[in-house]
XYZ file of C-alpha atoms in Angstrom:
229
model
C -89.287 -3.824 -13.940
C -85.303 -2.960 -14.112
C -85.980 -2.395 -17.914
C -88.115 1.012 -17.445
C -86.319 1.984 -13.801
C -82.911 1.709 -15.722
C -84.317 4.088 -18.250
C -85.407 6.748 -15.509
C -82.277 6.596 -13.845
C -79.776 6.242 -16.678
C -78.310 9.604 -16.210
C -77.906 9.203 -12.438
C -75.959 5.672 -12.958
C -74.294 6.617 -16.114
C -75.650 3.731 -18.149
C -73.768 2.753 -21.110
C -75.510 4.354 -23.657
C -76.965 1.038 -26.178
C -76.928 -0.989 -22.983
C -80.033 -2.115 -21.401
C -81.010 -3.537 -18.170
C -82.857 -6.125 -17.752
C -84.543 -8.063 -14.616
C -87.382 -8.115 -12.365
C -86.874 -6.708 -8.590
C -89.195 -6.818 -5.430
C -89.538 -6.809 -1.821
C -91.929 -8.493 0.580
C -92.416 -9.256 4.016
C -94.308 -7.896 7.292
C -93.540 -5.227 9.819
C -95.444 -5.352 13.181
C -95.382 -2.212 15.373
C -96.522 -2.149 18.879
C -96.976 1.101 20.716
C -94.662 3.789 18.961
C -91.211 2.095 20.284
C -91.482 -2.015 19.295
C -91.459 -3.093 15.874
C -91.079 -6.759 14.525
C -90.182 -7.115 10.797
C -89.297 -10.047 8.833
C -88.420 -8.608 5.217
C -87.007 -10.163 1.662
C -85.484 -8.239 -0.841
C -84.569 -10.151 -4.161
C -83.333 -8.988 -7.781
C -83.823 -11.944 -10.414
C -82.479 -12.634 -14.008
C -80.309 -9.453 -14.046
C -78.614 -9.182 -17.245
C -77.373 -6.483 -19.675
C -78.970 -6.172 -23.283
C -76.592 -4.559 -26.331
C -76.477 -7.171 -29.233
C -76.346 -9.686 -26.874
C -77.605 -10.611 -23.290
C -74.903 -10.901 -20.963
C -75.844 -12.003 -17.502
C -75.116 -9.560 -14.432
C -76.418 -12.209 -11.609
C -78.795 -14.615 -11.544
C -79.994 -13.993 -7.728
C -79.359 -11.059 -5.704
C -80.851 -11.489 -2.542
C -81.313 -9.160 1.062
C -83.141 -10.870 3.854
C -83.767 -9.732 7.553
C -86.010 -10.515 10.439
C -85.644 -9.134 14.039
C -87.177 -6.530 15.969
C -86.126 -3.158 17.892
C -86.943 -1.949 20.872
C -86.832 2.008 21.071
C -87.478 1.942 24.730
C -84.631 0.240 25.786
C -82.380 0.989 22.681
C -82.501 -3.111 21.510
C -82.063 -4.359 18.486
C -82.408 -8.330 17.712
C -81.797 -9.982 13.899
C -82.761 -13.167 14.180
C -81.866 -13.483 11.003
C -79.386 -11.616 8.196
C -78.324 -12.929 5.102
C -77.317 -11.432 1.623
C -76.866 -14.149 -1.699
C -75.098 -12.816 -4.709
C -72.669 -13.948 -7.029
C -70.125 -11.442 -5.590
C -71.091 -11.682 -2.439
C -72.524 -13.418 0.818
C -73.141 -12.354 4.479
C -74.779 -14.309 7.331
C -75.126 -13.242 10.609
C -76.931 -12.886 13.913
C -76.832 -11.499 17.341
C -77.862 -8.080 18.654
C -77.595 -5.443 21.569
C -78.876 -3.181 23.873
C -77.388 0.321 24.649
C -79.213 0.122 27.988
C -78.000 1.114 30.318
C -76.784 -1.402 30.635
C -74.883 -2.441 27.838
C -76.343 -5.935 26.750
C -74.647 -7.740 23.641
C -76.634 -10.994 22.855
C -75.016 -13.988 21.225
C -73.730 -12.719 18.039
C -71.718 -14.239 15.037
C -71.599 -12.807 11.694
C -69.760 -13.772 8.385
C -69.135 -11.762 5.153
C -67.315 -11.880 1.817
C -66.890 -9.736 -1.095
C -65.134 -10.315 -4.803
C -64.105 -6.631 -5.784
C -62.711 -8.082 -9.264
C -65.851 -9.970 -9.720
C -67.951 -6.814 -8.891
C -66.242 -4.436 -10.608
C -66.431 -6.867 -13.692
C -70.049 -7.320 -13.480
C -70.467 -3.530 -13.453
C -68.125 -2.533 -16.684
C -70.836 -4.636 -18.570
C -73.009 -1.568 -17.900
C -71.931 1.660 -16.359
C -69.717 4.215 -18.176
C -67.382 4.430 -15.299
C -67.529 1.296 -13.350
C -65.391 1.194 -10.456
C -61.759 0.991 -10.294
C -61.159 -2.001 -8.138
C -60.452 -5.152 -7.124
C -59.420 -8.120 -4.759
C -61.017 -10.345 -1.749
C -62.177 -9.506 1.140
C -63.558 -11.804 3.837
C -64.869 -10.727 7.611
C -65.538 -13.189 10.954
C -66.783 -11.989 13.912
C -68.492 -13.776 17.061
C -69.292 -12.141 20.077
C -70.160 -14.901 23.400
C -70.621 -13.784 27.089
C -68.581 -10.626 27.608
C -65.257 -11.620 24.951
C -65.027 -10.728 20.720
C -63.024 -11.757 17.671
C -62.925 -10.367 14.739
C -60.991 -11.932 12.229
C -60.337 -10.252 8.478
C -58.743 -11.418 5.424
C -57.833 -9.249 2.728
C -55.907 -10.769 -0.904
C -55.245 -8.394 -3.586
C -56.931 -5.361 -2.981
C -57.018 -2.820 -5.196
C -58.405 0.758 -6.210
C -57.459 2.629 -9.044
C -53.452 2.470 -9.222
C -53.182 1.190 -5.747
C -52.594 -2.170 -4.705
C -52.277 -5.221 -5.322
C -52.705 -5.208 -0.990
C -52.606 -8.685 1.367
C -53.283 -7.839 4.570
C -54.515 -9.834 7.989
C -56.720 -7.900 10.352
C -57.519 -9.541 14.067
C -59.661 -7.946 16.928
C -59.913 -9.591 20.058
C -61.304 -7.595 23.285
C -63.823 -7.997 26.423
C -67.197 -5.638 26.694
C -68.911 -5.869 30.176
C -72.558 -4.183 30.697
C -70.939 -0.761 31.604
C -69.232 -0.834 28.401
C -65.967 -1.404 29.615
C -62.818 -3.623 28.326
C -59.715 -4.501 27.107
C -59.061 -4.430 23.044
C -56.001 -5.919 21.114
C -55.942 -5.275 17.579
C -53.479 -6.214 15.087
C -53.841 -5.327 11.308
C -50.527 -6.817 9.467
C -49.567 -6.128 5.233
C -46.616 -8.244 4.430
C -43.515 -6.170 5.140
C -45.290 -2.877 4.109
C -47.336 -2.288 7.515
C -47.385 -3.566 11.101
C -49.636 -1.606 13.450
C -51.001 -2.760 16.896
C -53.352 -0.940 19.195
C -54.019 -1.816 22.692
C -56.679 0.104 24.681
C -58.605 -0.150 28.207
C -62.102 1.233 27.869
C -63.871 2.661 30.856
C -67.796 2.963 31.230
C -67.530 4.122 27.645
C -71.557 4.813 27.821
C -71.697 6.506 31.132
C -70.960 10.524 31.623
C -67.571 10.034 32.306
C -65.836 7.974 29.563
C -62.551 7.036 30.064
C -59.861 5.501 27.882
C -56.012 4.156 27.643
C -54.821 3.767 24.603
C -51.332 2.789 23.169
C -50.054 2.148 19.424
C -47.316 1.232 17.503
C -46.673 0.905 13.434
C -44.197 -0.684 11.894
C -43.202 -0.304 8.073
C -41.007 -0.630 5.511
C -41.071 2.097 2.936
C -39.587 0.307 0.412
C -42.407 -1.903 0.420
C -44.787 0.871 0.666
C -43.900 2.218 -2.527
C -44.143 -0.698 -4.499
C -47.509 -0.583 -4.147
């Protein structure tokens, strides 16, 4: 019952003073153990009819909901999601895939998608906190992960926090990860004329006692730009 919870915790959150919440929340699912190092879970997390009472109802989300299923292997430092997904009106994730620290290193199959609305968010949350956040923007995040090679891809429009921003920028990850946790790894994370950077590194055996590393940068900007921020 968000009704009585929002009461309890209406100094913690700041609540608006004559603003209510309103909803019903709950989670369910199962969690298998075997042994003290194996568990198997499969768990749903949902927040329904969320709205904000003054003089009027106004709707915060219809649907919020979390849900995962995997299982994680202590012994051998695995964890597996078969399954991750988050619905929201300000936001969405999918993804699967997992890994083992080993040794060795073992990355499974893995893709995983995300997006946010900041504005949308930050909206949604004036309706009932005293100080809601200060931000805004879209954000959006692609990564897959097949055999030993990655890409992550990121896309950024109008980000803002407080007096900062708006921001575009383009982020891109690409690299190789063999069982010994070594690999190559281009990134490139790009803002109009304001910033340029790339990094280039070769890992080494990253998990073994004797890590090794070569990295080089370089960054790019125009200050101009910078400042109109």
């Amino acid at each position: 019952d968000l009704a009585a919870l929002g009461e309890s915790l209406r100094q913690v959150v700041e609540l608006k003073q004559d603003v209510k919440v309103e909803g019903r929340a709950g989670i369910s699912g199962k969690v298998e153990m075997k042994g003290k190092d194996f568990v198997r879970f499969d768990v749903d997390a949902k927040v329904s009819d969320l709205v904000a009472v003054d003089k009027a109802r106004h709707e915060i989300d219809k649907t919020i909901e979390l849900k995962a299923a995997g299982t994680w292997d202590g012994a051998k430092k695995a964890l597996d999601v078969g399954r991750a997904s988050l619905v929201s009106s300000f936001a969405s994730l999918d993804g699967k895939g997992g890994c083992s620290l080993g040794p060795p290193l073992d990355v499974k199959e893995s893709s995983d998608k995300a997006q946010g609305d900041l504005e949308k968010l930050a909206a949604k949350m004036a309706i009932f906190l005293e100080k809601p956040p200060a931000v805004g923007g879209k954000a959006s995040l692609d990564a897959k992960y097949s055999g030993e090679s990655f890409v992550v891809n990121g896309n950024f429009q109008g980000l803002r926090f407080e007096e900062l921003g708006p921001l575009n920028a383009e982020l891109k990850h690409e690299g190789t990860l063999d069982k010994k946790g070594s690999g190559h790894h281009k990134l490139h994370l790009e803002s109009g004329k304001a910033l340029a950077a790339d990094v280039t590194a070769d890992l080494k055996e990253v998990f073994s006692e004797t890590p090794g590393a070569d990295v080089e940068f370089g960054l790019r900007s125009d200050l101009k730009a910078v400042m109109e921020l």
